[in-house]
Short mmCIF file of C-alpha atoms in Angstrom, two decimals:
data_model
loop_
_atom_site.label_atom_id
_atom_site.label_comp_id
_atom_site.label_asym_id
_atom_site.label_seq_id
_atom_site.Cartn_x
_atom_site.Cartn_y
_atom_site.Cartn_z
CA MET A 253 27.86 -101.82 -194.50
CA PHE A 254 27.39 -100.56 -198.47
CA GLY A 255 23.89 -102.20 -198.64
CA LEU A 256 25.08 -105.48 -198.03
CA SER A 257 22.43 -107.80 -195.26
CA ARG A 258 24.29 -108.72 -192.16
CA GLU A 259 24.94 -112.66 -192.75
CA THR A 260 26.56 -111.54 -196.56
CA TYR A 261 28.81 -109.03 -194.70
CA LEU A 262 29.68 -111.94 -192.24
CA LEU A 263 30.72 -114.27 -194.55
CA LEU A 264 32.75 -111.61 -196.39
CA ASP A 265 34.62 -111.29 -193.12
CA ALA A 266 35.39 -114.40 -192.73
CA GLY A 267 36.63 -115.33 -195.98
CA VAL A 268 38.57 -111.75 -196.32
CA THR A 269 40.27 -112.83 -192.69
CA ILE A 270 40.72 -117.02 -193.41
CA ILE A 271 42.45 -115.54 -196.72
CA GLY A 272 44.52 -113.03 -194.23
CA LEU A 273 45.32 -116.58 -191.86
CA VAL A 274 46.57 -118.05 -195.05
CA LEU A 275 48.89 -115.42 -196.26
CA LEU A 276 50.36 -114.55 -192.95
CA ILE A 277 51.26 -118.14 -192.07
CA THR A 278 52.49 -118.56 -196.11
CA ARG A 279 53.65 -115.06 -197.28
CA PHE A 280 54.65 -113.42 -194.48
CA LYS A 281 55.73 -116.45 -192.82
CA ILE A 282 54.77 -115.62 -189.26
CA HIS A 283 53.97 -118.17 -186.60
CA PRO A 284 50.98 -119.55 -186.61
CA PHE A 285 50.27 -118.84 -183.18
CA ILE A 286 50.59 -115.52 -183.90
CA ALA A 287 48.44 -115.36 -186.94
CA LEU A 288 46.17 -117.29 -185.65
CA THR A 289 46.24 -114.41 -182.50
CA ILE A 290 46.22 -111.48 -185.32
CA ALA A 291 43.05 -112.99 -187.15
CA ALA A 292 40.09 -114.10 -184.33
CA GLY A 293 40.80 -110.08 -183.18
CA PHE A 294 40.78 -108.76 -186.90
CA LEU A 295 37.50 -111.26 -187.14
CA GLY A 296 36.02 -109.94 -183.74
CA LEU A 297 36.58 -106.11 -184.73
CA THR A 298 35.72 -106.24 -187.90
CA SER A 299 32.43 -108.38 -186.98
CA GLY A 300 31.04 -105.63 -185.19
CA MET A 301 31.66 -107.86 -181.54
CA PRO A 302 31.96 -105.73 -178.47
CA THR A 303 35.71 -104.59 -178.03
CA GLU A 304 35.39 -105.87 -174.37
CA LEU A 305 34.78 -109.24 -175.37
CA VAL A 306 36.52 -109.51 -178.62
CA MET A 307 39.85 -110.63 -175.95
CA LYS A 308 37.60 -112.47 -173.22
CA SER A 309 36.44 -114.62 -175.91
CA PHE A 310 39.66 -116.05 -177.83
CA GLN A 311 40.72 -116.53 -174.04
CA ASP A 312 37.61 -118.83 -173.47
CA GLY A 313 38.16 -120.68 -176.89
CA PHE A 314 41.90 -120.90 -175.80
CA GLY A 315 41.63 -122.45 -172.39
CA GLY A 316 38.70 -124.54 -173.49
CA VAL A 317 40.99 -126.62 -175.62
CA LEU A 318 43.67 -126.36 -174.01
CA GLY A 319 42.37 -127.17 -170.63
CA PHE A 320 41.83 -130.84 -172.45
CA VAL A 321 44.14 -131.01 -175.17
CA GLY A 322 47.28 -129.28 -173.38
CA ILE A 323 47.11 -132.52 -170.85
CA VAL A 324 47.06 -135.46 -173.59
CA LEU A 325 49.37 -134.10 -176.08
CA GLY A 326 51.77 -133.93 -172.81
CA LEU A 327 51.24 -137.11 -171.44
CA GLY A 328 51.27 -138.78 -175.14
CA THR A 329 54.42 -137.07 -175.95
CA MET A 330 56.14 -138.41 -173.27
CA LEU A 331 54.62 -141.76 -173.89
CA GLY A 332 55.85 -141.57 -177.81
CA LYS A 333 59.76 -140.56 -176.61
CA LEU A 334 59.90 -143.46 -174.07
CA MET A 335 58.84 -146.03 -176.29
CA ALA A 336 61.48 -144.68 -179.17
CA GLU A 337 64.85 -144.65 -176.88
CA SER A 338 63.72 -148.02 -174.89
CA GLY A 339 63.65 -149.69 -178.40
CA GLY A 340 60.06 -150.20 -178.40
CA ALA A 341 59.56 -149.38 -182.17
CA ASP A 342 62.24 -150.93 -183.14
CA GLN A 343 60.64 -154.50 -181.72
CA ILE A 344 57.40 -154.18 -183.13
CA ALA A 345 58.92 -153.48 -186.86
CA GLN A 346 61.66 -156.95 -186.50
CA THR A 347 58.77 -158.69 -185.41
CA LEU A 348 56.29 -157.47 -188.25
CA ILE A 349 59.23 -157.57 -190.84
CA ARG A 350 60.37 -161.43 -189.26
CA SER A 351 56.15 -162.66 -189.39
CA PHE A 352 55.65 -160.96 -192.65
CA GLY A 353 58.59 -161.79 -194.73
CA ARG A 354 60.35 -160.08 -197.23
CA GLU A 355 57.65 -159.99 -199.77
CA ARG A 356 55.00 -158.31 -197.72
CA VAL A 357 57.20 -156.35 -196.03
CA HIS A 358 55.75 -152.90 -197.07
CA TRP A 359 52.37 -154.68 -194.92
CA ALA A 360 54.51 -155.21 -191.90
CA MET A 361 55.43 -151.23 -191.94
CA MET A 362 52.15 -150.33 -192.68
CA LEU A 363 51.04 -152.01 -189.67
CA ALA A 364 54.32 -150.59 -187.68
CA ALA A 365 53.34 -147.05 -188.30
CA PHE A 366 49.53 -147.54 -187.54
CA LEU A 367 50.51 -149.14 -183.78
CA VAL A 368 53.53 -146.61 -183.44
CA GLY A 369 52.10 -143.97 -184.63
CA LEU A 370 48.76 -144.36 -182.12
CA PRO A 371 50.37 -141.96 -179.16
CA LEU A 372 52.57 -140.05 -181.21
CA PHE A 373 51.97 -136.86 -183.78
CA PHE A 374 52.71 -137.42 -187.55
CA GLU A 375 56.82 -135.49 -187.23
CA ILE A 376 57.90 -137.21 -183.77
CA GLY A 377 56.42 -140.96 -185.58
CA PHE A 378 58.38 -140.04 -188.79
CA VAL A 379 61.55 -139.22 -187.01
CA LEU A 380 61.38 -142.26 -184.75
CA LEU A 381 60.70 -144.33 -188.03
CA VAL A 382 62.63 -143.34 -190.53
CA PRO A 383 65.65 -145.42 -189.82
CA LEU A 384 63.79 -148.52 -190.01
CA VAL A 385 63.07 -147.63 -193.07
CA TYR A 386 66.46 -147.37 -193.84
CA ILE A 387 67.46 -150.52 -191.82
CA VAL A 388 64.55 -152.72 -193.56
CA ALA A 389 65.66 -151.19 -197.21
CA ARG A 390 69.01 -152.55 -196.69
CA ARG A 391 68.46 -155.47 -195.14
CA SER A 392 65.45 -156.72 -197.86
CA GLY A 393 67.04 -155.27 -200.70
CA VAL A 394 63.41 -153.52 -201.53
CA SER A 395 63.45 -150.17 -202.77
CA ILE A 396 63.01 -147.15 -200.35
CA VAL A 397 59.63 -145.40 -201.67
CA LYS A 398 58.07 -149.34 -201.36
CA ILE A 399 58.62 -149.32 -198.06
CA GLY A 400 58.31 -145.75 -196.80
CA ILE A 401 54.85 -145.10 -198.15
CA PRO A 402 53.28 -147.97 -196.45
CA LEU A 403 54.93 -146.33 -193.84
CA LEU A 404 53.99 -142.64 -194.40
CA ALA A 405 50.19 -144.10 -194.59
CA GLY A 406 50.08 -145.67 -191.58
CA LEU A 407 51.02 -142.35 -189.98
CA SER A 408 49.28 -139.87 -191.72
CA VAL A 409 45.61 -141.86 -190.98
CA VAL A 410 45.93 -142.06 -187.48
CA HIS A 411 46.95 -138.63 -186.99
CA GLY A 412 43.89 -137.53 -188.69
CA LEU A 413 41.41 -140.08 -187.48
CA VAL A 414 42.62 -141.59 -184.79
CA PRO A 415 42.89 -139.60 -181.29
CA PRO A 416 44.38 -139.12 -179.22
CA HIS A 417 45.89 -137.80 -181.97
CA PRO A 418 45.33 -133.42 -181.18
CA GLY A 419 43.91 -133.05 -184.64
CA PRO A 420 40.71 -135.81 -184.09
CA LEU A 421 41.03 -134.71 -179.94
CA LEU A 422 40.09 -131.23 -181.19
CA ALA A 423 37.38 -132.31 -183.41
CA ILE A 424 35.92 -134.20 -180.29
CA SER A 425 35.80 -131.45 -177.89
CA VAL A 426 34.38 -129.28 -180.55
CA PHE A 427 31.55 -131.37 -182.21
CA GLY A 428 30.74 -132.48 -178.46
CA ALA A 429 31.59 -136.40 -180.25
CA ASP A 430 32.34 -139.99 -178.12
CA ILE A 431 36.16 -140.70 -177.68
CA GLY A 432 35.95 -144.66 -177.82
CA LYS A 433 33.60 -144.46 -180.81
CA THR A 434 35.41 -142.26 -182.91
CA ILE A 435 38.26 -144.59 -181.69
CA PHE A 436 36.46 -147.51 -183.10
CA TYR A 437 34.76 -145.96 -186.34
CA GLY A 438 38.53 -144.27 -187.02
CA LEU A 439 39.79 -147.61 -186.83
CA ILE A 440 37.42 -149.18 -189.32
CA VAL A 441 37.55 -146.82 -191.90
CA GLY A 442 41.35 -145.92 -191.06
CA LEU A 443 43.00 -149.40 -191.76
CA PRO A 444 41.74 -150.23 -195.59
CA THR A 445 42.50 -146.42 -196.09
CA ALA A 446 45.83 -146.94 -194.97
CA ALA A 447 45.85 -150.32 -197.10
CA ILE A 448 45.29 -148.78 -200.05
CA ALA A 449 47.40 -145.62 -200.24
CA GLY A 450 50.02 -147.23 -198.63
CA PRO A 451 50.83 -150.56 -199.36
CA ILE A 452 48.70 -151.28 -203.02
CA TYR A 453 49.66 -147.79 -204.17
CA GLY A 454 53.61 -147.55 -202.80
CA ALA A 455 54.15 -151.13 -204.67
CA TYR A 456 52.83 -149.21 -207.55
CA ILE A 457 54.50 -145.34 -207.60
CA ALA A 458 58.20 -147.37 -206.26
CA LYS A 459 58.12 -149.10 -210.14
CA LYS A 460 58.60 -145.35 -211.65
CA ILE A 461 60.34 -144.41 -208.74
CA PRO A 462 62.73 -145.86 -206.57
CA GLY A 463 63.98 -142.93 -204.13
CA ARG A 464 67.35 -143.06 -203.41
CA ALA A 465 68.46 -143.24 -199.96
CA SER A 466 71.28 -141.02 -199.13
CA PRO A 467 74.20 -142.02 -197.82
CA GLU A 468 75.01 -139.87 -194.89
CA LEU A 469 71.24 -141.51 -193.69
CA VAL A 470 72.31 -144.89 -194.03
CA GLU A 471 75.67 -144.00 -192.79
CA GLN A 472 73.79 -142.70 -189.41
CA PHE A 473 70.79 -145.19 -188.84
CA VAL A 474 71.99 -148.12 -190.40
CA ARG A 475 73.63 -149.89 -187.07
CA ASP A 476 74.15 -153.36 -186.55
CA ASP A 477 74.88 -152.45 -182.65
CA VAL A 478 71.75 -152.89 -181.43
CA ASP A 479 71.91 -154.85 -177.72
CA ALA A 480 68.38 -156.73 -178.58
CA SER A 481 68.65 -158.70 -175.25
CA ARG A 482 67.64 -155.15 -173.72
CA LEU A 483 64.91 -153.92 -176.07
CA PRO A 484 61.36 -154.44 -174.33
CA SER A 485 59.54 -157.71 -176.10
CA PHE A 486 57.18 -157.20 -178.64
CA LYS A 487 53.96 -158.24 -176.27
CA VAL A 488 54.92 -155.07 -174.06
CA THR A 489 55.70 -152.72 -176.61
CA LEU A 490 52.30 -153.86 -177.71
CA VAL A 491 50.54 -154.12 -174.11
CA THR A 492 51.87 -150.77 -173.20
CA ILE A 493 51.31 -148.47 -176.16
CA LEU A 494 47.70 -150.05 -176.87
CA MET A 495 46.76 -149.39 -173.03
CA PRO A 496 44.97 -146.27 -173.97
CA VAL A 497 43.12 -147.07 -176.53
CA PHE A 498 41.96 -149.87 -174.86
CA LEU A 499 40.83 -148.53 -171.91
CA MET A 500 38.83 -146.21 -173.72
CA LEU A 501 37.01 -148.45 -175.43
CA LEU A 502 36.16 -150.23 -172.54
CA LYS A 503 34.76 -147.49 -171.16
CA ALA A 504 32.31 -146.82 -175.23
CA LEU A 505 31.88 -150.41 -174.31
CA ALA A 506 30.74 -150.07 -170.40
CA ASP A 507 28.72 -146.60 -171.76
CA ILE A 508 26.67 -148.91 -174.31
CA ALA A 509 25.99 -151.86 -172.04
CA LEU A 510 25.44 -150.42 -168.99
CA PRO A 511 22.92 -148.32 -167.11
CA GLU A 512 23.57 -144.79 -166.28
CA GLN A 513 24.07 -144.87 -162.70
CA ASN A 514 25.67 -148.04 -162.63
CA VAL A 515 29.02 -148.76 -160.51
CA VAL A 516 30.81 -150.27 -162.87
CA ARG A 517 30.03 -148.12 -165.38
CA ILE A 518 30.51 -144.50 -163.46
CA TRP A 519 33.87 -146.05 -162.61
CA MET A 520 34.78 -147.05 -166.29
CA ASP A 521 34.55 -143.37 -167.13
CA LEU A 522 36.79 -142.56 -165.05
CA ILE A 523 39.62 -145.21 -165.84
CA GLY A 524 38.36 -144.59 -169.42
CA HIS A 525 38.87 -141.35 -170.16
CA PRO A 526 41.97 -139.70 -172.22
CA ILE A 527 43.76 -138.02 -169.39
CA THR A 528 43.48 -140.58 -167.36
CA SER A 529 43.80 -143.99 -170.11
CA LEU A 530 47.36 -141.90 -171.28
CA LEU A 531 48.34 -141.28 -167.31
CA VAL A 532 48.03 -145.14 -166.94
CA ALA A 533 49.85 -146.05 -170.11
CA LEU A 534 53.31 -143.27 -169.34
CA LEU A 535 52.98 -144.58 -165.63
CA LEU A 536 53.42 -147.99 -167.05
CA ALA A 537 55.98 -146.64 -169.74
CA PHE A 538 58.23 -145.76 -166.57
CA TYR A 539 58.79 -149.29 -165.72
CA THR A 540 58.31 -151.10 -169.40
CA PHE A 541 60.07 -148.60 -171.33
CA GLY A 542 62.32 -147.40 -168.65
CA THR A 543 63.34 -149.63 -165.44
CA ALA A 544 62.86 -152.51 -167.19
CA VAL A 545 65.19 -152.20 -170.31
CA GLY A 546 67.89 -150.71 -167.54
CA PHE A 547 67.35 -146.71 -167.78
CA SER A 548 68.20 -145.33 -164.57
CA ARG A 549 65.05 -142.58 -162.68
CA GLU A 550 67.50 -139.45 -164.14
CA LYS A 551 67.77 -141.34 -167.24
CA ILE A 552 63.84 -141.27 -167.52
CA VAL A 553 63.33 -137.91 -166.16
CA THR A 554 65.70 -136.60 -168.97
CA LEU A 555 64.30 -138.11 -171.64
CA VAL A 556 60.64 -136.72 -170.22
CA ASN A 557 61.80 -133.22 -170.28
CA ASP A 558 63.37 -133.46 -173.66
CA SER A 559 59.87 -134.58 -175.00
CA LEU A 560 57.91 -132.07 -173.87
CA ALA A 561 59.93 -128.99 -175.93
CA PRO A 562 59.17 -129.62 -179.27
CA VAL A 563 55.36 -130.14 -178.39
CA ALA A 564 55.49 -126.38 -177.08
CA ALA A 565 54.79 -124.67 -180.21
CA ILE A 566 52.06 -127.18 -181.27
CA VAL A 567 50.07 -126.70 -177.82
CA LEU A 568 49.93 -122.62 -178.47
CA ILE A 569 49.07 -123.38 -181.95
CA VAL A 570 46.39 -125.80 -180.81
CA GLY A 571 45.11 -123.29 -178.35
CA ALA A 572 44.96 -120.25 -181.04
CA GLY A 573 43.13 -122.53 -183.04
CA GLY A 574 40.51 -122.65 -180.36
CA GLY A 575 40.55 -118.94 -179.82
CA PHE A 576 40.33 -118.46 -183.51
CA LYS A 577 37.15 -121.50 -183.47
CA GLN A 578 35.52 -119.66 -180.57
CA MET A 579 35.30 -115.94 -182.43
CA LEU A 580 34.03 -117.56 -185.41
CA VAL A 581 31.36 -118.93 -183.21
CA ALA A 582 31.16 -115.86 -181.10
CA SER A 583 30.79 -113.48 -184.13
CA GLY A 584 27.92 -115.35 -185.54
CA VAL A 585 30.08 -116.19 -188.59
CA GLY A 586 29.50 -120.05 -187.37
CA ASN A 587 25.81 -119.86 -187.93
CA VAL A 588 25.75 -117.88 -190.91
CA ILE A 589 27.33 -120.91 -192.64
CA GLY A 590 25.32 -123.34 -190.82
CA ASN A 591 22.26 -121.81 -192.02
CA MET A 592 23.74 -121.97 -195.85
CA ALA A 593 24.39 -125.47 -195.70
CA VAL A 594 21.27 -126.73 -194.12
CA GLN A 595 19.75 -124.25 -197.27
CA ALA A 596 21.92 -125.78 -199.30
CA SER A 597 21.34 -129.44 -198.26
CA VAL A 598 24.88 -130.25 -198.35
CA SER A 599 25.59 -133.05 -196.58
CA PRO A 600 27.23 -132.16 -193.11
CA ILE A 601 29.84 -134.82 -193.47
CA LEU A 602 30.88 -133.65 -197.17
CA LEU A 603 30.59 -130.87 -195.67
CA ALA A 604 33.06 -131.05 -193.00
CA TRP A 605 35.59 -132.70 -195.27
CA LEU A 606 35.63 -130.01 -198.03
CA VAL A 607 36.16 -127.04 -195.18
CA ALA A 608 38.60 -128.49 -193.77
CA ALA A 609 39.80 -129.69 -197.09
CA VAL A 610 40.23 -126.12 -198.50
CA ILE A 611 41.56 -124.84 -195.20
CA ARG A 612 44.39 -127.65 -195.55
CA ILE A 613 45.55 -126.69 -199.31
CA ALA A 614 45.94 -122.76 -198.34
CA THR A 615 47.50 -123.21 -195.10
CA GLY A 616 49.82 -126.39 -195.01
CA SER A 617 48.30 -127.84 -191.28
CA ALA A 618 46.35 -130.70 -190.68
CA THR A 619 45.81 -129.34 -187.16
CA VAL A 620 44.47 -125.63 -188.09
CA ALA A 621 42.53 -127.36 -191.08
CA THR A 622 40.99 -129.73 -188.32
CA ILE A 623 40.07 -127.08 -185.59
CA THR A 624 39.12 -124.42 -188.11
CA GLY A 625 36.74 -126.58 -189.80
CA ALA A 626 35.71 -127.69 -186.97
CA GLY A 627 34.87 -124.26 -185.73
CA ILE A 628 32.14 -123.55 -189.35
CA VAL A 629 30.66 -126.60 -189.15
CA VAL A 630 29.99 -127.35 -185.60
CA PRO A 631 26.44 -125.05 -185.46
CA VAL A 632 25.31 -127.44 -188.66
CA ILE A 633 25.21 -130.02 -185.51
CA ALA A 634 22.25 -127.67 -184.74
CA LEU A 635 20.64 -127.45 -187.17
CA VAL A 636 20.54 -131.18 -188.71
CA PRO A 637 19.48 -133.46 -186.15
CA GLY A 638 21.03 -136.79 -186.46
CA VAL A 639 24.47 -136.21 -188.03
CA ASN A 640 26.59 -138.89 -186.11
CA ARG A 641 28.97 -136.31 -184.65
CA GLU A 642 31.98 -138.97 -184.65
CA LEU A 643 31.79 -139.58 -188.54
CA LEU A 644 31.93 -135.54 -188.54
CA VAL A 645 35.11 -135.63 -186.37
CA LEU A 646 36.23 -138.27 -189.01
CA ALA A 647 35.45 -136.65 -191.63
CA THR A 648 36.75 -133.34 -190.62
CA GLY A 649 40.28 -135.74 -190.32
CA ALA A 650 40.09 -137.17 -193.41
CA GLY A 651 39.33 -133.77 -195.47
CA SER A 652 42.81 -132.30 -193.09
CA VAL A 653 45.57 -134.34 -195.48
CA ILE A 654 44.72 -133.93 -198.46
CA LEU A 655 47.40 -132.60 -200.92
CA SER A 656 50.40 -131.70 -198.73
CA HIS A 657 52.44 -129.46 -200.92
CA VAL A 658 55.08 -126.18 -200.77
CA ASN A 659 53.63 -124.75 -197.95
CA ASP A 660 53.41 -128.24 -195.58
CA ALA A 661 56.56 -128.88 -193.26
CA GLY A 662 55.97 -132.83 -193.60
CA PHE A 663 56.43 -132.28 -197.67
CA TRP A 664 60.02 -131.15 -197.61
CA LEU A 665 60.46 -133.63 -194.78
CA VAL A 666 59.76 -136.68 -196.68
CA LYS A 667 61.82 -135.15 -199.48
CA GLN A 668 64.82 -134.64 -197.55
CA TYR A 669 65.16 -138.07 -196.39
CA PHE A 670 63.74 -140.13 -199.55
CA ASN A 671 66.54 -138.28 -201.46
CA MET A 672 63.32 -137.26 -203.97
CA THR A 673 62.87 -134.07 -206.22
CA VAL A 674 60.37 -132.12 -205.68
CA ALA A 675 58.46 -133.60 -208.83
CA GLU A 676 58.79 -136.95 -207.60
CA THR A 677 57.19 -135.71 -204.10
CA PHE A 678 54.24 -134.74 -205.23
CA LYS A 679 53.74 -137.64 -207.30
CA THR A 680 54.69 -139.68 -203.79
CA TRP A 681 53.49 -137.85 -200.92
CA SER A 682 51.40 -135.59 -202.30
CA MET A 683 49.39 -138.11 -204.26
CA MET A 684 49.47 -140.82 -201.10
CA GLU A 685 48.08 -138.01 -198.62
CA THR A 686 44.86 -137.32 -201.18
CA ILE A 687 44.20 -140.77 -201.50
CA ILE A 688 43.64 -140.95 -197.65
CA SER A 689 41.81 -138.29 -197.84
CA VAL A 690 39.05 -139.27 -200.70
CA VAL A 691 39.17 -142.86 -199.61
CA GLY A 692 38.71 -142.01 -196.53
CA LEU A 693 35.71 -140.03 -197.25
CA GLY A 694 34.14 -142.54 -199.19
CA PHE A 695 34.75 -144.82 -196.09
CA ILE A 696 32.83 -142.37 -194.02
CA MET A 697 29.82 -141.74 -196.02
CA LEU A 698 29.57 -145.89 -196.27
CA LEU A 699 29.66 -146.66 -192.56
CA SER A 700 27.28 -142.96 -192.15
CA LEU A 701 24.53 -145.36 -193.68
CA PHE A 702 25.35 -148.31 -191.08
CA VAL A 703 25.79 -145.86 -188.23
#
């Protein structure tokens, strides 16, 4: 091939494919699901794979990812919808605001987002919690940016670093990491990262850009007619949404403390599996966020149905990302990149962060960055023994949230809701995302010295 070695040709091929993928999504406005499918087919054909294996590899990668992630996404979304509609999210925010007081209300917002964000997508969590930003700003007299940035930081950190979010879950399945340990490390890294990027940076930037609440949205969100007697209590809400995390952590503890054939460990492995633990939490939510707050069975079924429509596109994108990842592996591109990384002696953790960061800046999608980044970096594991797989997941996640700009839906969401100019959105939201990414990487590198 024009006198190039096979390795150089494959690298060029992968580079052209990824640039093409970015252009299809950004320039030609093609849906990421279709763009990923086209890119995967192109890579398979141009890398010299047998034609009968091209779509077979894509199909295997698609199914392999969705067999797990698709189920978890469905269950997590239903749980989030019930929490929102029952007023559970509102209850958490109100309780934290009462406990923290007006001076530290921005810290309360970060914690609320961190908790509420655990079972929710970033976009869904944002839409659910934005009303709280307006309500709290109105009732406390604090600027909308000082309250909003900590909320966004809390949501963004759990979205990038903590399962059961789609990005981290995908990376866990690609890297073969342990979910309990990933949650545990994700919380250790995530909380201080969210504190620095949220309340600390938010309080600083709010002095320069206070933000202006849009009058139409204030009218829509700030209601004083919430029936407080019907809200689920703070304890009940907390127990319900933290149930999956608690069960997954119990499984991780049983795996560490008990021998492999122990009956308790065998059962804990079943109960602490992400699918089982989310199902348990959802069944509990049918009561705590459903029947107990006066919803009829019909109402619960309607809410659950309504929650699934927005997820359909995400499920397809995630599946296509899995297919694209499989194509990178099957065509041999992954091995070439792995060998290069080993020769360059770049730390695999730093490599995972860098690859995800580049793809995120180019495509604007944290999920696409995580899937593609994990697919590119996974061959390194075989070549560098002793890499901590859970930290690889976190590094990919941290890279995937860097510098959200005009090609990211989240950027425009924040701009509109906070009534800011494009330049102001860069100084607040884009800067906050970059702080999360860089500070998160710092904490992950620090943690890698101990685990």
